[in-house]
Short mmCIF file of C-alpha atoms (C1' of nucleotides) in Angstrom, two decimals:
data_model
loop_
_atom_site.label_atom_id
_atom_site.label_comp_id
_atom_site.label_asym_id
_atom_site.label_seq_id
_atom_site.Cartn_x
_atom_site.Cartn_y
_atom_site.Cartn_z
CA MET A 233 17.33 0.95 20.59
CA ALA A 234 17.07 -2.78 21.03
CA LYS A 235 19.90 -4.35 19.13
CA THR A 236 19.90 -7.87 17.84
CA GLY A 237 22.14 -9.81 15.55
CA TYR A 238 25.44 -8.84 14.05
CA ASN A 239 26.71 -5.45 13.21
CA THR A 240 27.26 -5.42 9.46
CA GLY A 241 28.02 -2.92 6.75
CA GLY A 242 24.64 -3.34 5.11
CA LYS A 243 22.70 -2.65 8.28
CA ASN A 244 24.78 0.40 9.07
CA ALA A 245 24.42 1.81 5.57
CA VAL A 246 20.63 1.45 5.63
CA LEU A 247 20.19 2.87 9.09
CA ASP A 248 22.55 5.76 8.33
CA PHE A 249 20.51 6.60 5.30
CA PHE A 250 17.23 6.71 7.21
CA ARG A 251 18.80 8.57 10.09
CA SER A 252 20.06 11.33 7.84
CA HIS A 253 16.63 11.80 6.23
CA ARG A 254 14.35 11.67 9.23
CA ASP A 255 11.60 13.80 7.78
CA ARG A 256 11.00 11.72 4.68
CA GLN A 257 9.62 8.35 3.75
CA PHE A 258 11.25 5.98 1.29
CA THR A 259 10.44 2.83 -0.58
CA ALA A 260 12.84 -0.09 -0.48
CA ASP A 261 13.80 0.86 -4.00
CA ASP A 262 14.54 4.45 -2.99
CA VAL A 263 16.94 3.08 -0.40
CA ILE A 264 18.59 0.76 -2.88
CA ASN A 265 19.07 3.58 -5.37
CA ALA A 266 20.41 5.93 -2.74
CA LEU A 267 22.89 3.34 -1.52
CA GLU A 268 23.90 2.61 -5.08
CA GLU A 269 24.72 6.26 -5.62
CA LYS A 270 26.57 6.54 -2.37
CA CYS A 271 28.57 3.38 -2.98
CA ARG A 272 29.45 4.48 -6.48
CA ALA A 273 30.95 7.61 -4.93
CA THR A 274 32.71 6.05 -1.98
CA GLY A 275 33.56 2.69 -3.45
CA GLU A 276 31.85 0.87 -0.58
CA LYS A 277 30.21 -2.45 -1.22
CA LEU A 278 26.59 -2.24 -2.32
CA PRO A 279 24.17 -4.49 -0.43
CA GLY A 280 21.98 -6.67 -2.62
CA LYS A 281 18.32 -5.98 -3.15
CA SER A 282 16.99 -8.81 -1.04
CA SER A 283 19.33 -7.91 1.78
CA VAL A 284 17.97 -4.38 1.83
CA TYR A 285 14.45 -5.77 2.08
CA ARG A 286 15.53 -8.06 4.89
CA ILE A 287 17.39 -5.32 6.71
CA ILE A 288 14.42 -3.00 6.49
CA SER A 289 12.08 -5.68 7.81
CA LYS A 290 14.37 -6.33 10.71
CA PHE A 291 14.57 -2.66 11.60
CA GLU A 292 10.83 -2.34 11.40
CA GLU A 293 10.47 -5.29 13.72
CA MET A 294 12.95 -3.68 16.10
CA GLY A 295 11.05 -0.42 16.02
CA ALA A 296 13.80 1.62 14.37
CA LEU A 297 11.71 2.15 11.24
CA ARG A 298 8.05 2.84 10.75
CA CYS A 299 6.10 1.51 7.79
CA PHE A 300 3.47 3.43 5.80
CA PHE A 301 1.91 3.22 2.37
CA ASP A 302 2.02 5.36 -0.67
CA SER A 303 -1.52 5.66 -1.95
CA GLU A 304 -0.38 6.75 -5.38
CA THR A 305 2.03 3.97 -6.16
CA SER A 306 0.85 1.39 -3.63
CA LYS A 307 4.35 0.76 -2.41
CA ARG A 308 5.50 0.38 1.17
CA LEU A 309 7.15 3.48 2.61
CA TYR A 310 9.58 3.50 5.50
CA GLN A 311 10.72 6.27 7.78
CA TYR A 312 13.15 6.55 10.64
CA ALA A 313 11.23 6.26 13.91
CA GLY A 314 12.01 9.15 16.23
CA GLU A 315 12.00 8.87 19.98
CA HIS A 316 8.48 10.02 20.75
CA CYS A 317 6.74 9.57 17.42
CA ASP A 318 4.07 7.38 18.95
CA ASP A 319 2.67 10.34 20.84
CA HIS A 320 1.66 12.63 18.02
CA PHE A 321 0.18 12.82 14.56
CA HIS A 322 2.20 13.38 11.42
CA LEU A 323 1.29 15.62 8.54
CA LYS A 324 2.48 14.48 5.16
CA CYS A 325 2.50 16.54 2.01
CA SER A 326 1.20 14.43 -0.84
CA GLU A 327 3.15 16.57 -3.24
CA CYS A 328 6.70 16.73 -1.90
CA GLY A 329 6.54 13.98 0.69
CA GLN A 330 7.71 16.08 3.58
CA VAL A 331 6.53 14.88 6.99
CA VAL A 332 5.84 17.28 9.85
CA HIS A 333 5.44 16.23 13.46
CA LEU A 334 2.26 17.65 14.96
CA GLU A 335 3.35 18.03 18.55
CA CYS A 336 0.44 20.17 19.65
CA LYS A 337 -2.04 20.31 22.49
CA ILE A 338 -4.93 20.16 20.10
CA GLY A 339 -3.67 16.86 18.75
CA ASP A 340 -3.72 15.46 22.26
CA GLN A 341 -7.19 16.89 22.78
CA LEU A 342 -8.42 15.14 19.68
CA LEU A 343 -6.93 11.85 20.86
CA ARG A 344 -8.62 12.18 24.24
CA HIS A 345 -11.93 13.15 22.67
CA ILE A 346 -11.85 10.19 20.31
CA SER A 347 -11.04 7.90 23.17
CA SER A 348 -13.73 9.16 25.54
CA ASP A 349 -16.53 9.96 23.10
CA HIS A 350 -15.96 7.41 20.36
CA GLY A 351 -14.36 4.57 22.32
CA PHE A 352 -11.52 4.45 19.85
CA SER A 353 -7.88 4.27 20.92
CA VAL A 354 -6.03 5.84 18.02
CA SER A 355 -2.36 5.08 17.38
CA ALA A 356 -1.20 8.57 16.54
CA GLY A 357 2.18 7.32 15.40
CA LYS A 358 0.60 5.13 12.73
CA SER A 359 -1.87 7.77 11.58
CA ILE A 360 -0.81 10.04 8.76
CA LEU A 361 -2.74 13.17 7.92
CA LEU A 362 -2.37 13.71 4.19
CA GLY A 363 -2.48 17.16 2.69
CA GLU A 364 -0.49 19.85 1.00
CA CYS A 365 2.24 21.86 2.66
CA GLU A 366 2.49 25.61 2.40
CA LYS A 367 5.46 25.52 0.05
CA CYS A 368 3.71 23.27 -2.43
CA ARG A 369 0.49 25.23 -2.23
CA LYS A 370 2.28 28.46 -3.04
CA LYS A 371 4.18 26.82 -5.84
CA ARG A 372 0.93 25.50 -7.26
CA GLU A 373 -0.84 28.85 -6.98
CA ASN A 374 1.99 30.66 -8.74
CA THR A 375 1.76 28.64 -11.91
CA MET B 76 -22.17 11.37 -9.03
CA ALA B 77 -20.44 12.07 -12.30
CA LYS B 78 -21.39 9.31 -14.66
CA THR B 79 -19.36 8.28 -17.65
CA GLY B 80 -19.47 5.36 -19.99
CA TYR B 81 -22.10 2.72 -20.38
CA ASN B 82 -24.34 1.23 -17.77
CA THR B 83 -23.37 -2.43 -17.50
CA GLY B 84 -24.06 -5.36 -15.26
CA GLY B 85 -20.50 -5.52 -13.97
CA LYS B 86 -20.44 -1.88 -12.94
CA ASN B 87 -23.78 -2.16 -11.19
CA ALA B 88 -22.80 -5.30 -9.33
CA VAL B 89 -19.58 -3.74 -8.05
CA LEU B 90 -21.18 -0.46 -7.04
CA ASP B 91 -24.09 -2.24 -5.36
CA PHE B 92 -21.67 -4.26 -3.34
CA PHE B 93 -19.76 -1.23 -2.09
CA ARG B 94 -22.96 0.70 -1.46
CA SER B 95 -24.35 -2.01 0.76
CA HIS B 96 -21.16 -2.15 2.86
CA ARG B 97 -20.37 1.52 3.31
CA ASP B 98 -18.52 1.19 6.58
CA ARG B 99 -15.95 -1.32 5.40
CA GLN B 100 -12.99 -1.49 3.09
CA PHE B 101 -12.37 -4.27 0.61
CA THR B 102 -9.59 -5.52 -1.60
CA ALA B 103 -10.29 -6.23 -5.26
CA ASP B 104 -10.18 -9.88 -4.35
CA ASP B 105 -12.77 -9.43 -1.61
CA VAL B 106 -15.08 -7.93 -4.20
CA ILE B 107 -14.45 -10.71 -6.67
CA ASN B 108 -15.18 -13.34 -4.03
CA ALA B 109 -18.31 -11.58 -2.85
CA LEU B 110 -19.61 -11.29 -6.40
CA GLU B 111 -18.78 -14.92 -7.01
CA GLU B 112 -20.87 -15.94 -4.04
CA LYS B 113 -23.72 -13.69 -5.02
CA CYS B 114 -23.68 -14.85 -8.61
CA ARG B 115 -23.59 -18.47 -7.56
CA ALA B 116 -26.79 -17.81 -5.62
CA THR B 117 -28.61 -15.68 -8.16
CA GLY B 118 -27.24 -17.21 -11.34
CA GLU B 119 -26.14 -13.80 -12.61
CA LYS B 120 -23.08 -13.57 -14.77
CA LEU B 121 -19.81 -13.17 -12.87
CA PRO B 122 -17.54 -10.36 -14.09
CA GLY B 123 -13.96 -11.41 -14.79
CA LYS B 124 -11.10 -10.48 -12.53
CA SER B 125 -9.55 -7.86 -14.78
CA SER B 126 -12.92 -6.25 -15.34
CA VAL B 127 -13.42 -5.85 -11.63
CA TYR B 128 -10.03 -4.16 -11.38
CA ARG B 129 -10.93 -1.88 -14.26
CA ILE B 130 -14.36 -1.10 -12.85
CA ILE B 131 -12.90 -0.26 -9.45
CA SER B 132 -10.30 2.02 -11.03
CA LYS B 133 -12.96 3.81 -12.97
CA PHE B 134 -15.11 4.36 -9.89
CA GLU B 135 -12.11 5.62 -7.98
CA GLU B 136 -11.39 8.06 -10.77
CA MET B 137 -15.01 9.20 -10.72
CA GLY B 138 -14.90 9.69 -6.96
CA ALA B 139 -17.40 6.98 -6.11
CA LEU B 140 -14.77 4.89 -4.34
CA ARG B 141 -11.90 5.83 -2.11
CA CYS B 142 -8.61 3.95 -2.05
CA PHE B 143 -6.60 3.05 1.04
CA PHE B 144 -3.98 0.51 2.01
CA ASP B 145 -3.84 -2.45 4.25
CA SER B 146 -0.54 -2.23 6.08
CA GLU B 147 -0.61 -5.88 7.08
CA THR B 148 -1.13 -7.41 3.67
CA SER B 149 0.01 -4.48 1.54
CA LYS B 150 -3.05 -4.72 -0.66
CA ARG B 151 -5.16 -1.86 -1.92
CA LEU B 152 -8.42 -1.33 -0.05
CA TYR B 153 -11.49 0.38 -1.46
CA GLN B 154 -14.51 1.88 0.23
CA TYR B 155 -17.67 3.54 -0.95
CA ALA B 156 -17.24 7.32 -0.83
CA GLY B 157 -20.10 8.94 1.01
CA GLU B 158 -21.51 12.31 0.17
CA HIS B 159 -19.56 14.46 2.58
CA CYS B 160 -16.62 12.21 3.37
CA ASP B 161 -14.16 14.86 2.26
CA ASP B 162 -15.10 16.99 5.22
CA HIS B 163 -14.15 14.77 8.10
CA PHE B 164 -11.62 12.28 9.40
CA HIS B 165 -12.18 8.56 9.53
CA LEU B 166 -11.24 6.23 12.32
CA LYS B 167 -10.34 2.73 11.31
CA CYS B 168 -9.94 -0.22 13.61
CA SER B 169 -6.81 -2.11 12.63
CA GLU B 170 -8.31 -5.25 14.13
CA CYS B 171 -11.79 -5.58 12.63
CA GLY B 172 -11.57 -3.05 9.81
CA GLN B 173 -14.59 -1.03 10.86
CA VAL B 174 -14.52 2.59 9.75
CA VAL B 175 -16.13 5.36 11.78
CA HIS B 176 -16.85 8.84 10.46
CA LEU B 177 -15.53 11.49 12.83
CA GLU B 178 -18.05 14.22 12.20
CA CYS B 179 -17.12 16.36 15.18
CA LYS B 180 -16.38 19.97 15.92
CA ILE B 181 -13.02 19.10 17.32
CA GLY B 182 -12.02 17.54 14.01
CA ASP B 183 -12.83 20.81 12.27
CA GLN B 184 -10.89 22.69 14.92
CA LEU B 185 -7.87 20.53 14.31
CA LEU B 186 -8.11 21.12 10.57
CA ARG B 187 -8.29 24.87 11.07
CA HIS B 188 -5.43 24.85 13.55
CA ILE B 189 -3.22 22.85 11.21
CA SER B 190 -4.05 25.20 8.39
CA SER B 191 -3.41 28.43 10.28
CA ASP B 192 -0.53 27.41 12.53
CA HIS B 193 1.25 24.84 10.39
CA GLY B 194 0.40 26.06 6.89
CA PHE B 195 -0.80 22.60 5.98
CA SER B 196 -4.10 22.01 4.17
CA VAL B 197 -5.07 18.51 5.23
CA SER B 198 -7.40 16.38 3.14
CA ALA B 199 -9.48 14.91 5.90
CA GLY B 200 -11.17 12.49 3.56
CA LYS B 201 -7.86 10.89 2.61
CA SER B 202 -6.55 10.79 6.17
CA ILE B 203 -7.23 7.66 8.15
CA LEU B 204 -6.68 7.54 11.89
CA LEU B 205 -5.68 4.01 12.74
CA GLY B 206 -6.47 2.50 16.08
CA GLU B 207 -8.53 -0.01 17.95
CA CYS B 208 -12.27 0.20 18.41
CA GLU B 209 -13.98 -0.35 21.73
CA LYS B 210 -15.36 -3.74 20.76
CA CYS B 211 -11.96 -5.10 19.80
CA ARG B 212 -10.30 -3.63 22.85
CA LYS B 213 -12.81 -5.31 25.16
CA LYS B 214 -12.47 -8.57 23.30
CA ARG B 215 -8.70 -8.37 23.63
CA GLU B 216 -8.84 -7.52 27.34
CA ASN B 217 -11.17 -10.42 28.08
CA THR B 218 -8.82 -13.07 26.80
"C1'" DT C 165 33.13 -22.61 15.47
"C1'" DT C 166 28.32 -21.13 15.46
"C1'" DG C 167 24.72 -19.26 13.33
"C1'" DC C 168 23.31 -14.87 11.50
"C1'" DG C 169 23.92 -12.10 7.18
"C1'" DT C 170 24.37 -11.99 2.28
"C1'" DG C 171 23.77 -12.56 -2.81
"C1'" DC C 172 21.67 -14.48 -6.57
"C1'" DA C 173 18.00 -16.37 -8.79
"C1'" DA C 174 13.53 -18.11 -8.64
"C1'" DA C 175 8.99 -18.02 -6.81
"C1'" DG C 176 4.94 -15.68 -5.04
"C1'" DG C 177 0.98 -12.72 -5.21
"C1'" DT C 178 -1.35 -8.55 -6.76
"C1'" DT C 179 -2.37 -5.49 -10.37
"C1'" DT C 180 -1.98 -4.00 -15.24
"C1'" DT C 181 -2.04 -4.58 -20.16
"C1'" DG C 182 -2.85 -6.45 -25.12
"C1'" DC C 183 -5.98 -8.02 -28.09
"C1'" DA C 184 -9.99 -9.84 -29.93
"C1'" DT C 185 -14.85 -10.13 -28.94
"C1'" DG C 186 -19.28 -8.61 -27.05
"C1'" DG C 187 -22.75 -5.20 -25.77
"C1'" DC C 188 -24.76 -0.48 -24.71
"C1'" DA C 189 -26.70 3.62 -26.66
"C1'" DT D 144 -22.81 2.00 -36.08
"C1'" DG D 145 -19.31 3.72 -32.87
"C1'" DC D 146 -17.37 3.22 -28.66
"C1'" DC D 147 -16.93 1.43 -24.47
"C1'" DA D 148 -16.76 -2.87 -21.71
"C1'" DT D 149 -15.33 -7.54 -21.14
"C1'" DG D 150 -12.56 -11.98 -20.86
"C1'" DC D 151 -8.63 -14.40 -21.12
"C1'" DA D 152 -3.96 -14.88 -20.79
"C1'" DA D 153 0.36 -12.87 -20.51
"C1'" DA D 154 3.15 -9.38 -18.62
"C1'" DA D 155 4.75 -6.27 -15.15
"C1'" DC D 156 5.57 -5.20 -10.69
"C1'" DC D 157 7.02 -5.37 -5.86
"C1'" DT D 158 8.30 -8.44 -2.35
"C1'" DT D 159 9.54 -12.89 -0.32
"C1'" DT D 160 11.99 -17.19 -0.17
"C1'" DG D 161 15.55 -21.11 -0.94
"C1'" DC D 162 20.02 -22.22 -0.87
"C1'" DA D 163 24.84 -21.97 -0.63
"C1'" DC D 164 28.49 -19.14 0.85
"C1'" DG D 165 30.60 -15.47 3.74
"C1'" DC D 166 31.49 -13.21 7.86
"C1'" DA D 167 30.80 -11.31 12.78
"C1'" DA D 168 31.50 -12.57 17.39
#
DNA sequence: TTGCGTGCAAAGGTTTTGCATGGCA
DNA sequence: TGCCATGCAAAACCTTTGCACGCAA
């Protein structure tokens, strides 16, 4: 990963948090709350709100984080950017927020078809397929 | 379309606007500006800002409009919801904003595959594939 | 020592809400 | 007449910015 600037506690804390929850997306506020909890436990220094926003922006710029949007709350959502996430689609459960990587041939086929037949070059990494995961569907059907 | 409440000038103006631009997405402010222009020309009464927000919310609730997000500006975007838009994916050009309906067999195949092999029921209508349309790609390559 | 990183508070911009008034059915 | 719709202004909300200080390298 391209690295710029200084290596500080705030940056490390934020990146650690995203790295240890790679299959989820978080708002800036989620991150702040999570860090608050962690720092309360460990006694580490808590980065200020604006710093977290700035750190997140920097990571996004560097490509370490990916930015999406929550259609319910209209807040920005961020997720750790895996190595090859540009190549494939991502399924997101609207209910629990889990994100699944769709690393399948048929995804590639769709991309090629869209490119050749519709003249559209889709950025799979930026495209989220929203739906409901199996777990949440079962939970919903059993109530 | 399910119809609730009274039939008023504001509602009609907003719905007319979306109906006559079905392949685009607009922010609340876009709508307000467009109505302002139209009303300046026709002399009709201009609905207030908060009314437009309330009208849009109501239409979204009724299913007449669909809500998305602009990742650049982080504003809500609305688009007229066509008859069968739930069935298929939509391609959106990040550059010019054009939205294309992907009414293709391969889209259905992908939906079925995701459902059977990944246990995910995707809402195609809510899933936007972001990319670059042919026109914008050519424009970009010629500069 | 240099200049990036940080914290706090204030500003910015979009969307929502309260309340009194107006208008449809 | 009974509700819903509207307008205005204020509030709420998330995010960005200004400025002075702190800290990594």
